[in-house]
Amino acid sequence: MIRISIDAMGGDFGPETVLAGAAIALERHPDIRFVIYGLAEQVEPVLARHPKLQAASTFHASEIAIRMDEKPSQALRNGRGKSSMWQAIEAVRDGAADVCVSAGNTGALMAMSKFCLRMMANVERPAIAAIWPTLRGESIVLDVGATIGANAQQLVDYSVMGAGMARALFEIKRPTVGLLNVGVEEVKGLDEIREAGQILRDVPLAGLEYSGFVEGNDIGKGTVDVVVTEGFSGNIALKTAEGTARQMADLLRAAMSRTLMAKIGYLFAKGAFDRVREKMDPRKVNGGVFLGLNGVVIKSHGGADAEGFAAALEVAYDMVRNELLKKISADLSQFHESRPLAATVEGDAEIEDQQ
Amino acid sequence: MIRISIDAMGGDFGPETVLAGAAIALERHPDIRFVIYGLAEQVEPVLARHPKLQAASTFHASEIAIRMDEKPSQALRNGRGKSSMWQAIEAVRDGAADVCVSAGNTGALMAMSKFCLRMMANVERPAIAAIWPTLRGESIVLDVGATIGANAQQLVDYSVMGAGMARALFEIKRPTVGLLNVGVEEVKGLDEIREAGQILRDVPLAGLEYSGFVEGNDIGKGTVDVVVTEGFSGNIALKTAEGTARQMADLLRAAMSRTLMAKIGYLFAKGAFDRVREKMDPRKVNGGVFLGLNGVVIKSHGGADAEGFAAALEVAYDMVRNELLKKISADLSQFHESRPLAATVEGDAEIEDQQ
C-alpha cells in the first residue's frame, strides 16, 4: 500500500481535474490510498461522483486554498497550518502519507515544503528535478528552478540526489551523470562546474557514474541519465525545450492543413503523429520532484489535465515503491563520510546574495 | 557592391564547402565581391572550378590554417598576422572588406576578432547573436556564448545591439526586446536582470521597445523580436532548442517508417514535412553574429554544408546593406549620452573572475 497525500485545490482547474486524475491513477495502481485535503464544499460533491476513489481515500476539510498567484511568503503566512497545501505536506512529515502531490503554486509549495519538512541531513538547498523525454527514453534534469546559482558542493549534492532518483524511477544500477556546461571553446565554463566535476571524479560513488560535461543538445539526445545544473539555466533549458516542442507541433499542424495532399497524408499518418506527440507530451512526463527535503513532494503542472495529474501521481508512486528517499540519504552520507569537509563553503554567502 | 572577406579554411569540410556556399550566395546577390583567404594549394584548384565566383573574387594566399580544435590563445599566438582567419578579419579592419565570414573555430575567431578589431566605443564586452526561428518568423537571441555572466549595463548594451541587428535584418522600426528570466515565483530572478529592466524602462530609446521579462518558452513563440541574456544561459538555451528540434525530427522519422499506413501518409504529406524541416533547419538560420566590435564578423556553423554557408553569407550581406554597425553605434552613443554613468561598474571585477 502506498499512501499519497493530495492538495485537491491546486492547479488551474481545481478539484474536478485533480480527483479525476487520482481516479485514473487508482485504476492503474489499486494499492494506492489517498489522503485528500481541500475545501469541503468543493471537494465533497466531486469525490461523491468517484465512488471507487472515495472508498480508497480519506478526506480532510481545510479552511483555506492557496491561490495560484499568491506570493510564497504570503501563502506561508496565511496558509500555514490551515491550507490544503500545507496540510498535504504535513501529512508526509507526520507519517500519515508517504509522498505529497500538488498542482498548486510552485513557489508556495516549495516555501511550505522547506518550512514544514526541513532540509535533509548533508543537503544545503533543495532542487526541483524534471523528468525529460529523450531519444533514448527519459532523463532527469535538475535543478529546474528551485534556487538560482549553486556552488560546487551543491552541484555534487544534486548529482547524488538525481542519481538516486534515476535509480528509483528507471531502475538502473549506476546512472550516468553529466554537468551541464557550455561548449564554446573560449568560454571555459564556470569555476564551480569545473570544481564539481573534479570532486565527482575524485570521490568514486557506488550509485553513479560521472560522465563529464554535457551541452544543451545532449539533454534531448539522452547522452546521460542525469543532467545537473543550477536553477536558472535549468529553468531556461526546460522552458526553451517546451517552447521548441510546441513550436514544431504548431508548425506541423499548420503545414498539415495547408494542402489537400498534406491533409490526406495526415489522415494516414495520424497514428504516427500521435505517437510522437505523446512522447513529447509534457503531460506524460509531468511532475517536478522536490529533492533534498525530509520527504518527497511532487509538483504537477498547474495546467495539467486529469491524465497529466495521474502521471504525476504515478511518479510519486514509483518514488515511494523504490524507496527514493532512503537511497538518496544513504548515498549522501556515504559521500559526506568519505569527504568530511565541503570544498567550497566560502562561496556560500556570495551566492545567497544573488537570490 | 558589398565586399565580404572569407576564411576559406574554416569549417568541418574546408574550402570545397565554403566556396560552393559562396557560389550559391553570388547567384542570389550578384553585387557581392569576395576577398578570399586560404592555403593556395587547397583553395586555388577549387576556385578554378567556380569560374563565376573566381571572377567576382580576389584570392590571397595565407601561410597557416587554424585548426578546429586549436585553443584560442594558441591560435592567436600561431595565427596572428599569417593565418587565413586572421587575414579575413584584418580585411575588415583595414577597409578591404565590409564584413567577415568564417566557419572556423569559434573560440579562435572571437579571440582574433577582439584582438584585431577592438571593442566598439561604449561597449565592454562582445556578444554572439543568433537568429532564431519562431512561430512568428525569426527573433534574435544574444549572448549565446561569447562571455559568461553579464552585469546590468552589459545586458542593456546587448539590448541596444540586438535591437540594431533586428532593425537591420528584419527591417522593423522599433523591435521589442525582452530580458530572459525564470518564471518560478519563489525565484525572483537575478539582481542584474532586474536592474537592467529598470534601466531599459527608465531610459526611453528610439530604437527599441522594452517588453519586460520573457521565459524560455517565449523564445520559440516569438513573443519579442530580441531576447537578451548572458552567454551561459543563452548557450544552454540555443543548444537545448537545437537538441529538441532534432529529437522531434528523429522521433517523427522513426514513427513515419513504422507502419505501412504511416509510410503512405508520409508520401502524401512530404511537402508539409519538408516545409517544417526547412523552417526549423539550423542551416537556414545559420550564422552567429559577433556584436560589439569595430566591424562585423559572422561565424557560420562548423558543420554547415554549402547551403548553410550561403545562408551565413546572406546574413552578412543584409547586415552591411542595412548599415548595422552605424545603427548600433548611433544607438549606443544616444544611450550613453542620456546616461553618462554606468549603473553597475563596481560589479565588473567580480564577473571577470568567473571567466
mmCIF file of N, CA and C in Angstrom, chain A residues 72 105-107 110 132-135 145-146 148 180-187 189-191 193 215-217 220 232-233 235-237 239-241 243-245 247-248 250-252 255-256 258 261-262 264-265 268-269 272-273 275-276 279-280 350 353, chain B residues 68 72 105-107 110 132-135 145-146 148 180-187 189-191 193 215-217 220 232-233 235-237 239-241 244-245 247-248 250-252 255-256 258 261-262 264-265 268-269 272-273 275-276 279-280 350 353:
data_model
loop_
_atom_site.group_PDB
_atom_site.id
_atom_site.type_symbol
_atom_site.label_atom_id
_atom_site.label_comp_id
_atom_site.label_asym_id
_atom_site.label_seq_id
_atom_site.Cartn_x
_atom_site.Cartn_y
_atom_site.Cartn_z
ATOM 1 N N PRO A 72 4.894 33.415 -2.362
ATOM 2 C CA PRO A 72 5.269 32.358 -1.419
ATOM 3 C C PRO A 72 5.200 32.821 0.040
ATOM 4 N N ASN A 105 0.479 26.394 -6.863
ATOM 5 C CA ASN A 105 1.515 27.420 -6.922
ATOM 6 C C ASN A 105 2.902 26.877 -6.526
ATOM 7 N N THR A 106 3.828 26.824 -7.477
ATOM 8 C CA THR A 106 5.144 26.224 -7.231
ATOM 9 C C THR A 106 5.901 26.907 -6.096
ATOM 10 N N GLY A 107 5.895 28.233 -6.121
ATOM 11 C CA GLY A 107 6.638 28.978 -5.116
ATOM 12 C C GLY A 107 6.122 28.692 -3.717
ATOM 13 N N MET A 110 7.000 25.107 -2.657
ATOM 14 C CA MET A 110 8.398 24.953 -2.257
ATOM 15 C C MET A 110 8.634 25.600 -0.893
ATOM 16 N N TRP A 132 12.653 14.218 -18.186
ATOM 17 C CA TRP A 132 12.769 14.814 -19.516
ATOM 18 C C TRP A 132 12.708 13.720 -20.577
ATOM 19 N N PRO A 133 11.795 13.797 -21.545
ATOM 20 C CA PRO A 133 11.755 12.773 -22.598
ATOM 21 C C PRO A 133 12.961 12.940 -23.527
ATOM 22 N N THR A 134 13.633 11.846 -23.849
ATOM 23 C CA THR A 134 14.808 11.910 -24.721
ATOM 24 C C THR A 134 14.680 10.876 -25.827
ATOM 25 N N LEU A 135 15.640 10.880 -26.736
ATOM 26 C CA LEU A 135 15.641 9.890 -27.815
ATOM 27 C C LEU A 135 15.878 8.487 -27.260
ATOM 28 N N GLY A 145 14.718 25.040 -11.232
ATOM 29 C CA GLY A 145 14.184 26.318 -10.783
ATOM 30 C C GLY A 145 13.969 26.522 -9.295
ATOM 31 N N ALA A 146 14.493 25.636 -8.450
ATOM 32 C CA ALA A 146 14.308 25.857 -7.013
ATOM 33 C C ALA A 146 15.167 27.015 -6.527
ATOM 34 N N ILE A 148 18.531 29.861 -7.576
ATOM 35 C CA ILE A 148 19.442 30.414 -8.568
ATOM 36 C C ILE A 148 20.867 30.255 -8.078
ATOM 37 N N LEU A 180 25.923 20.135 -16.802
ATOM 38 C CA LEU A 180 25.587 20.973 -17.951
ATOM 39 C C LEU A 180 26.575 22.131 -18.036
ATOM 40 N N ASN A 181 27.145 22.321 -19.226
ATOM 41 C CA ASN A 181 28.132 23.381 -19.410
ATOM 42 C C ASN A 181 28.042 23.909 -20.830
ATOM 43 N N VAL A 182 28.813 24.946 -21.134
ATOM 44 C CA VAL A 182 28.802 25.476 -22.490
ATOM 45 C C VAL A 182 30.021 24.943 -23.225
ATOM 46 N N GLY A 183 29.843 24.728 -24.514
ATOM 47 C CA GLY A 183 30.908 24.084 -25.256
ATOM 48 C C GLY A 183 31.783 25.036 -26.043
ATOM 49 N N VAL A 184 31.349 26.267 -26.143
ATOM 50 C CA VAL A 184 32.142 27.211 -26.921
ATOM 51 C C VAL A 184 33.522 27.301 -26.292
ATOM 52 N N GLU A 185 34.541 27.159 -27.111
ATOM 53 C CA GLU A 185 35.865 26.930 -26.530
ATOM 54 C C GLU A 185 36.438 28.107 -25.761
ATOM 55 N N GLU A 186 36.142 29.310 -26.197
ATOM 56 C CA GLU A 186 36.774 30.429 -25.496
ATOM 57 C C GLU A 186 36.159 30.635 -24.120
ATOM 58 N N VAL A 187 34.968 30.076 -23.934
ATOM 59 C CA VAL A 187 34.327 30.153 -22.635
ATOM 60 C C VAL A 187 34.618 28.848 -21.912
ATOM 61 N N GLY A 189 33.761 27.712 -19.102
ATOM 62 C CA GLY A 189 32.831 27.187 -18.105
ATOM 63 C C GLY A 189 33.078 27.818 -16.753
ATOM 64 N N LEU A 190 32.105 27.753 -15.922
ATOM 65 C CA LEU A 190 32.204 28.380 -14.616
ATOM 66 C C LEU A 190 33.084 27.555 -13.687
ATOM 67 N N ASP A 191 33.774 28.238 -12.806
ATOM 68 C CA ASP A 191 34.666 27.585 -11.851
ATOM 69 C C ASP A 191 33.959 26.512 -11.037
ATOM 70 N N ILE A 193 31.461 24.691 -11.752
ATOM 71 C CA ILE A 193 31.148 23.480 -12.519
ATOM 72 C C ILE A 193 32.410 22.628 -12.685
ATOM 73 N N GLU A 215 26.371 19.287 -23.028
ATOM 74 C CA GLU A 215 25.844 20.560 -23.518
ATOM 75 C C GLU A 215 24.328 20.471 -23.666
ATOM 76 N N GLY A 216 23.721 21.607 -23.963
ATOM 77 C CA GLY A 216 22.268 21.669 -24.071
ATOM 78 C C GLY A 216 21.675 20.621 -25.006
ATOM 79 N N ASN A 217 22.329 20.382 -26.135
ATOM 80 C CA ASN A 217 21.761 19.426 -27.092
ATOM 81 C C ASN A 217 21.902 17.972 -26.645
ATOM 82 N N GLY A 220 18.301 16.291 -24.916
ATOM 83 C CA GLY A 220 17.332 15.609 -25.764
ATOM 84 C C GLY A 220 17.860 14.303 -26.346
ATOM 85 N N PHE A 232 18.806 28.495 -12.491
ATOM 86 C CA PHE A 232 18.482 29.485 -13.513
ATOM 87 C C PHE A 232 18.594 28.852 -14.897
ATOM 88 N N SER A 233 19.760 28.308 -15.216
ATOM 89 C CA SER A 233 19.932 27.743 -16.556
ATOM 90 C C SER A 233 19.075 26.493 -16.734
ATOM 91 N N ASN A 235 16.060 26.060 -15.523
ATOM 92 C CA ASN A 235 14.713 26.531 -15.844
ATOM 93 C C ASN A 235 14.639 27.047 -17.278
ATOM 94 N N ILE A 236 15.682 27.780 -17.701
ATOM 95 C CA ILE A 236 15.731 28.274 -19.076
ATOM 96 C C ILE A 236 15.728 27.091 -20.056
ATOM 97 N N ALA A 237 16.531 26.069 -19.759
ATOM 98 C CA ALA A 237 16.600 24.902 -20.647
ATOM 99 C C ALA A 237 15.238 24.220 -20.744
ATOM 100 N N LYS A 239 12.145 25.348 -20.113
ATOM 101 C CA LYS A 239 11.130 26.151 -20.785
ATOM 102 C C LYS A 239 11.440 26.292 -22.282
ATOM 103 N N THR A 240 12.722 26.388 -22.609
ATOM 104 C CA THR A 240 13.094 26.514 -24.025
ATOM 105 C C THR A 240 12.744 25.235 -24.783
ATOM 106 N N ALA A 241 12.994 24.102 -24.165
ATOM 107 C CA ALA A 241 12.662 22.831 -24.810
ATOM 108 C C ALA A 241 11.148 22.696 -24.986
ATOM 109 N N GLY A 243 9.042 25.100 -25.274
ATOM 110 C CA GLY A 243 8.667 26.042 -26.329
ATOM 111 C C GLY A 243 8.991 25.497 -27.714
ATOM 112 N N THR A 244 10.146 24.873 -27.848
ATOM 113 C CA THR A 244 10.554 24.347 -29.149
ATOM 114 C C THR A 244 9.660 23.191 -29.582
ATOM 115 N N ALA A 245 9.323 22.316 -28.640
ATOM 116 C CA ALA A 245 8.455 21.184 -28.961
ATOM 117 C C ALA A 245 7.072 21.694 -29.402
ATOM 118 N N GLN A 247 6.423 24.626 -30.637
ATOM 119 C CA GLN A 247 6.614 25.325 -31.901
ATOM 120 C C GLN A 247 6.612 24.353 -33.082
ATOM 121 N N MET A 248 7.330 23.235 -32.942
ATOM 122 C CA MET A 248 7.359 22.254 -34.031
ATOM 123 C C MET A 248 5.988 21.633 -34.237
ATOM 124 N N ASP A 250 3.098 22.998 -33.613
ATOM 125 C CA ASP A 250 2.246 24.012 -34.254
ATOM 126 C C ASP A 250 2.568 24.157 -35.733
ATOM 127 N N LEU A 251 3.866 24.184 -36.042
ATOM 128 C CA LEU A 251 4.269 24.320 -37.444
ATOM 129 C C LEU A 251 3.772 23.129 -38.251
ATOM 130 N N LEU A 252 3.911 21.950 -37.685
ATOM 131 C CA LEU A 252 3.455 20.739 -38.371
ATOM 132 C C LEU A 252 1.954 20.779 -38.604
ATOM 133 N N ALA A 255 1.224 23.177 -41.319
ATOM 134 C CA ALA A 255 1.662 22.659 -42.619
ATOM 135 C C ALA A 255 0.731 21.553 -43.104
ATOM 136 N N MET A 256 0.218 20.758 -42.158
ATOM 137 C CA MET A 256 -0.614 19.615 -42.496
ATOM 138 C C MET A 256 -2.012 20.008 -42.942
ATOM 139 N N ARG A 258 -2.511 22.747 -44.846
ATOM 140 C CA ARG A 258 -2.371 23.756 -45.893
ATOM 141 C C ARG A 258 -2.812 23.249 -47.271
ATOM 142 N N MET A 261 -3.204 17.394 -50.327
ATOM 143 C CA MET A 261 -2.258 16.278 -50.228
ATOM 144 C C MET A 261 -1.822 16.076 -48.779
ATOM 145 N N ALA A 262 -1.476 17.176 -48.144
ATOM 146 C CA ALA A 262 -0.996 17.100 -46.771
ATOM 147 C C ALA A 262 -2.102 16.602 -45.851
ATOM 148 N N ILE A 264 -4.577 14.610 -46.623
ATOM 149 C CA ILE A 264 -4.720 13.162 -46.819
ATOM 150 C C ILE A 264 -3.591 12.431 -46.096
ATOM 151 N N GLY A 265 -2.398 12.947 -46.285
ATOM 152 C CA GLY A 265 -1.235 12.357 -45.626
ATOM 153 C C GLY A 265 -1.431 12.296 -44.129
ATOM 154 N N PHE A 268 -3.558 9.398 -42.953
ATOM 155 C CA PHE A 268 -2.851 8.121 -42.933
ATOM 156 C C PHE A 268 -1.841 8.053 -41.790
ATOM 157 N N ALA A 269 -1.158 9.165 -41.571
ATOM 158 C CA ALA A 269 -0.027 9.143 -40.637
ATOM 159 C C ALA A 269 -0.428 9.539 -39.229
ATOM 160 N N ALA A 272 1.065 7.763 -36.285
ATOM 161 C CA ALA A 272 2.478 8.070 -36.078
ATOM 162 C C ALA A 272 2.642 9.422 -35.388
ATOM 163 N N PHE A 273 1.853 10.396 -35.837
ATOM 164 C CA PHE A 273 1.888 11.714 -35.208
ATOM 165 C C PHE A 273 1.559 11.628 -33.734
ATOM 166 N N ARG A 275 1.817 9.231 -31.787
ATOM 167 C CA ARG A 275 2.863 8.571 -31.029
ATOM 168 C C ARG A 275 3.960 9.571 -30.638
ATOM 169 N N VAL A 276 4.348 10.419 -31.594
ATOM 170 C CA VAL A 276 5.386 11.415 -31.310
ATOM 171 C C VAL A 276 4.864 12.442 -30.309
ATOM 172 N N LYS A 279 4.974 11.090 -26.925
ATOM 173 C CA LYS A 279 6.338 11.014 -26.380
ATOM 174 C C LYS A 279 6.814 12.366 -25.891
ATOM 175 N N MET A 280 6.485 13.414 -26.631
ATOM 176 C CA MET A 280 6.979 14.740 -26.272
ATOM 177 C C MET A 280 5.992 15.471 -25.364
ATOM 178 N N GLU A 350 28.185 34.664 -0.867
ATOM 179 C CA GLU A 350 28.069 35.398 -2.118
ATOM 180 C C GLU A 350 26.880 34.911 -2.954
ATOM 181 N N ASP A 353 23.441 35.991 -1.799
ATOM 182 C CA ASP A 353 23.093 37.360 -2.131
ATOM 183 C C ASP A 353 22.367 37.474 -3.465
ATOM 184 N N MET B 68 40.303 23.337 -36.148
ATOM 185 C CA MET B 68 39.037 23.443 -35.429
ATOM 186 C C MET B 68 39.211 23.185 -33.940
ATOM 187 N N PRO B 72 41.998 28.964 -28.316
ATOM 188 C CA PRO B 72 42.018 30.356 -28.765
ATOM 189 C C PRO B 72 43.379 31.035 -28.577
ATOM 190 N N ASN B 105 36.802 27.588 -36.092
ATOM 191 C CA ASN B 105 36.871 27.527 -34.634
ATOM 192 C C ASN B 105 36.321 28.806 -33.978
ATOM 193 N N THR B 106 35.195 28.680 -33.277
ATOM 194 C CA THR B 106 34.528 29.857 -32.698
ATOM 195 C C THR B 106 35.421 30.611 -31.712
ATOM 196 N N GLY B 107 36.094 29.868 -30.845
ATOM 197 C CA GLY B 107 36.924 30.496 -29.834
ATOM 198 C C GLY B 107 38.037 31.315 -30.458
ATOM 199 N N MET B 110 36.639 34.437 -32.215
ATOM 200 C CA MET B 110 36.287 35.501 -31.280
ATOM 201 C C MET B 110 37.551 36.166 -30.726
ATOM 202 N N TRP B 132 16.990 33.162 -34.554
ATOM 203 C CA TRP B 132 16.247 32.013 -34.011
ATOM 204 C C TRP B 132 14.902 31.894 -34.731
ATOM 205 N N PRO B 133 14.602 30.758 -35.337
ATOM 206 C CA PRO B 133 13.290 30.598 -35.989
ATOM 207 C C PRO B 133 12.183 30.528 -34.941
ATOM 208 N N THR B 134 11.108 31.261 -35.137
ATOM 209 C CA THR B 134 9.994 31.257 -34.178
ATOM 210 C C THR B 134 8.685 31.039 -34.907
ATOM 211 N N LEU B 135 7.604 30.939 -34.143
ATOM 212 C CA LEU B 135 6.287 30.774 -34.757
ATOM 213 C C LEU B 135 5.887 32.027 -35.520
ATOM 214 N N GLY B 145 26.943 32.839 -26.151
ATOM 215 C CA GLY B 145 28.156 32.141 -25.727
ATOM 216 C C GLY B 145 29.468 32.900 -25.806
ATOM 217 N N ALA B 146 29.451 34.207 -26.034
ATOM 218 C CA ALA B 146 30.716 34.935 -26.086
ATOM 219 C C ALA B 146 31.327 35.070 -24.691
ATOM 220 N N ILE B 148 30.613 34.534 -20.253
ATOM 221 C CA ILE B 148 29.783 34.039 -19.155
ATOM 222 C C ILE B 148 29.495 35.186 -18.202
ATOM 223 N N LEU B 180 15.630 37.650 -20.724
ATOM 224 C CA LEU B 180 15.335 36.257 -20.371
ATOM 225 C C LEU B 180 15.461 36.067 -18.860
ATOM 226 N N ASN B 181 14.428 35.486 -18.261
ATOM 227 C CA ASN B 181 14.434 35.288 -16.817
ATOM 228 C C ASN B 181 13.670 34.017 -16.481
ATOM 229 N N VAL B 182 13.665 33.647 -15.216
ATOM 230 C CA VAL B 182 12.917 32.463 -14.813
ATOM 231 C C VAL B 182 11.596 32.900 -14.206
ATOM 232 N N GLY B 183 10.581 32.076 -14.434
ATOM 233 C CA GLY B 183 9.257 32.492 -14.011
ATOM 234 C C GLY B 183 8.798 31.874 -12.697
ATOM 235 N N VAL B 184 9.535 30.904 -12.223
ATOM 236 C CA VAL B 184 9.117 30.270 -10.981
ATOM 237 C C VAL B 184 9.064 31.342 -9.903
ATOM 238 N N GLU B 185 7.948 31.408 -9.179
ATOM 239 C CA GLU B 185 7.725 32.594 -8.351
ATOM 240 C C GLU B 185 8.680 32.740 -7.175
ATOM 241 N N GLU B 186 9.103 31.636 -6.588
ATOM 242 C CA GLU B 186 9.945 31.816 -5.410
ATOM 243 C C GLU B 186 11.345 32.303 -5.807
ATOM 244 N N VAL B 187 11.661 32.130 -7.069
ATOM 245 C CA VAL B 187 12.942 32.611 -7.562
ATOM 246 C C VAL B 187 12.682 33.954 -8.236
ATOM 247 N N GLY B 189 14.563 35.999 -9.746
ATOM 248 C CA GLY B 189 15.423 36.466 -10.829
ATOM 249 C C GLY B 189 16.659 37.135 -10.281
ATOM 250 N N LEU B 190 17.672 37.218 -11.105
ATOM 251 C CA LEU B 190 18.937 37.782 -10.656
ATOM 252 C C LEU B 190 18.842 39.295 -10.568
ATOM 253 N N ASP B 191 19.587 39.847 -9.633
ATOM 254 C CA ASP B 191 19.601 41.297 -9.444
ATOM 255 C C ASP B 191 19.953 42.051 -10.712
ATOM 256 N N ILE B 193 19.504 41.317 -13.761
ATOM 257 C CA ILE B 193 18.441 41.316 -14.765
ATOM 258 C C ILE B 193 17.358 42.316 -14.365
ATOM 259 N N GLU B 215 10.328 34.264 -20.687
ATOM 260 C CA GLU B 215 10.831 32.971 -20.232
ATOM 261 C C GLU B 215 11.284 32.139 -21.428
ATOM 262 N N GLY B 216 11.903 30.997 -21.113
ATOM 263 C CA GLY B 216 12.447 30.151 -22.165
ATOM 264 C C GLY B 216 11.447 29.800 -23.262
ATOM 265 N N ASN B 217 10.203 29.536 -22.893
ATOM 266 C CA ASN B 217 9.223 29.131 -23.908
ATOM 267 C C ASN B 217 8.754 30.309 -24.769
ATOM 268 N N GLY B 220 10.666 30.508 -28.655
ATOM 269 C CA GLY B 220 10.075 29.836 -29.805
ATOM 270 C C GLY B 220 8.740 30.436 -30.243
ATOM 271 N N PHE B 232 26.108 32.211 -20.752
ATOM 272 C CA PHE B 232 25.964 30.823 -20.308
ATOM 273 C C PHE B 232 24.551 30.309 -20.579
ATOM 274 N N SER B 233 23.565 31.012 -20.035
ATOM 275 C CA SER B 233 22.190 30.537 -20.227
ATOM 276 C C SER B 233 21.770 30.658 -21.694
ATOM 277 N N ASN B 235 23.683 30.147 -24.292
ATOM 278 C CA ASN B 235 24.241 28.991 -24.988
ATOM 279 C C ASN B 235 23.456 27.722 -24.647
ATOM 280 N N ILE B 236 23.102 27.574 -23.362
ATOM 281 C CA ILE B 236 22.301 26.417 -22.938
ATOM 282 C C ILE B 236 20.948 26.422 -23.690
ATOM 283 N N ALA B 237 20.321 27.600 -23.773
ATOM 284 C CA ALA B 237 19.021 27.693 -24.450
ATOM 285 C C ALA B 237 19.155 27.309 -25.926
ATOM 286 N N LYS B 239 21.477 25.505 -27.534
ATOM 287 C CA LYS B 239 21.793 24.091 -27.744
ATOM 288 C C LYS B 239 20.606 23.202 -27.372
ATOM 289 N N THR B 240 19.886 23.589 -26.320
ATOM 290 C CA THR B 240 18.737 22.777 -25.900
ATOM 291 C C THR B 240 17.650 22.805 -26.973
ATOM 292 N N ALA B 241 17.426 23.976 -27.558
ATOM 293 C CA ALA B 241 16.421 24.077 -28.620
ATOM 294 C C ALA B 241 16.843 23.263 -29.832
ATOM 295 N N THR B 244 16.210 19.666 -29.052
ATOM 296 C CA THR B 244 14.789 19.312 -29.037
ATOM 297 C C THR B 244 14.237 19.214 -30.459
ATOM 298 N N ALA B 245 14.637 20.148 -31.316
ATOM 299 C CA ALA B 245 14.169 20.111 -32.709
ATOM 300 C C ALA B 245 14.656 18.838 -33.393
ATOM 301 N N GLN B 247 15.495 16.068 -31.917
ATOM 302 C CA GLN B 247 14.822 14.942 -31.260
ATOM 303 C C GLN B 247 13.435 14.711 -31.871
ATOM 304 N N MET B 248 12.667 15.789 -32.061
ATOM 305 C CA MET B 248 11.332 15.641 -32.635
ATOM 306 C C MET B 248 11.410 15.149 -34.066
ATOM 307 N N ASP B 250 13.742 13.318 -35.381
ATOM 308 C CA ASP B 250 14.125 11.894 -35.338
ATOM 309 C C ASP B 250 12.943 11.015 -34.938
ATOM 310 N N LEU B 251 12.202 11.461 -33.928
ATOM 311 C CA LEU B 251 11.044 10.687 -33.476
ATOM 312 C C LEU B 251 10.011 10.565 -34.594
ATOM 313 N N LEU B 252 9.785 11.674 -35.301
ATOM 314 C CA LEU B 252 8.818 11.663 -36.405
ATOM 315 C C LEU B 252 9.269 10.710 -37.494
ATOM 316 N N ALA B 255 8.723 7.239 -36.373
ATOM 317 C CA ALA B 255 7.298 6.906 -36.318
ATOM 318 C C ALA B 255 6.737 6.731 -37.728
ATOM 319 N N MET B 256 7.245 7.523 -38.672
ATOM 320 C CA MET B 256 6.723 7.513 -40.040
ATOM 321 C C MET B 256 7.146 6.282 -40.821
ATOM 322 N N ARG B 258 7.310 3.256 -39.311
ATOM 323 C CA ARG B 258 6.987 2.093 -38.502
ATOM 324 C C ARG B 258 5.858 1.248 -39.103
ATOM 325 N N MET B 261 0.656 2.318 -43.081
ATOM 326 C CA MET B 261 -0.212 3.493 -43.084
ATOM 327 C C MET B 261 0.607 4.774 -42.960
ATOM 328 N N ALA B 262 1.528 4.752 -42.010
ATOM 329 C CA ALA B 262 2.334 5.941 -41.762
ATOM 330 C C ALA B 262 3.211 6.248 -42.972
ATOM 331 N N ILE B 264 2.581 5.562 -46.107
ATOM 332 C CA ILE B 264 1.731 6.160 -47.147
ATOM 333 C C ILE B 264 1.446 7.622 -46.795
ATOM 334 N N GLY B 265 1.096 7.835 -45.539
ATOM 335 C CA GLY B 265 0.830 9.192 -45.084
ATOM 336 C C GLY B 265 2.014 10.096 -45.346
ATOM 337 N N PHE B 268 2.248 11.372 -48.907
ATOM 338 C CA PHE B 268 1.318 12.468 -49.198
ATOM 339 C C PHE B 268 1.747 13.768 -48.528
ATOM 340 N N ALA B 269 2.220 13.627 -47.310
ATOM 341 C CA ALA B 269 2.465 14.830 -46.508
ATOM 342 C C ALA B 269 3.909 15.325 -46.616
ATOM 343 N N ALA B 272 4.614 19.000 -46.762
ATOM 344 C CA ALA B 272 4.372 19.690 -45.495
ATOM 345 C C ALA B 272 5.533 19.474 -44.531
ATOM 346 N N PHE B 273 6.006 18.224 -44.481
ATOM 347 C CA PHE B 273 7.154 17.922 -43.620
ATOM 348 C C PHE B 273 8.360 18.751 -44.001
ATOM 349 N N ARG B 275 8.490 21.496 -45.441
ATOM 350 C CA ARG B 275 8.306 22.899 -45.103
ATOM 351 C C ARG B 275 8.694 23.162 -43.630
ATOM 352 N N VAL B 276 8.241 22.262 -42.750
ATOM 353 C CA VAL B 276 8.566 22.421 -41.334
ATOM 354 C C VAL B 276 10.063 22.235 -41.116
ATOM 355 N N LYS B 279 11.888 25.251 -42.054
ATOM 356 C CA LYS B 279 11.721 26.348 -41.091
ATOM 357 C C LYS B 279 12.596 26.164 -39.863
ATOM 358 N N MET B 280 12.704 24.913 -39.403
ATOM 359 C CA MET B 280 13.467 24.670 -38.172
ATOM 360 C C MET B 280 14.935 24.352 -38.480
ATOM 361 N N GLU B 350 34.304 41.343 -10.232
ATOM 362 C CA GLU B 350 33.813 40.059 -9.785
ATOM 363 C C GLU B 350 33.427 39.161 -10.964
ATOM 364 N N ASP B 353 36.249 37.594 -12.933
ATOM 365 C CA ASP B 353 36.867 36.454 -12.273
ATOM 366 C C ASP B 353 36.238 35.124 -12.663
#
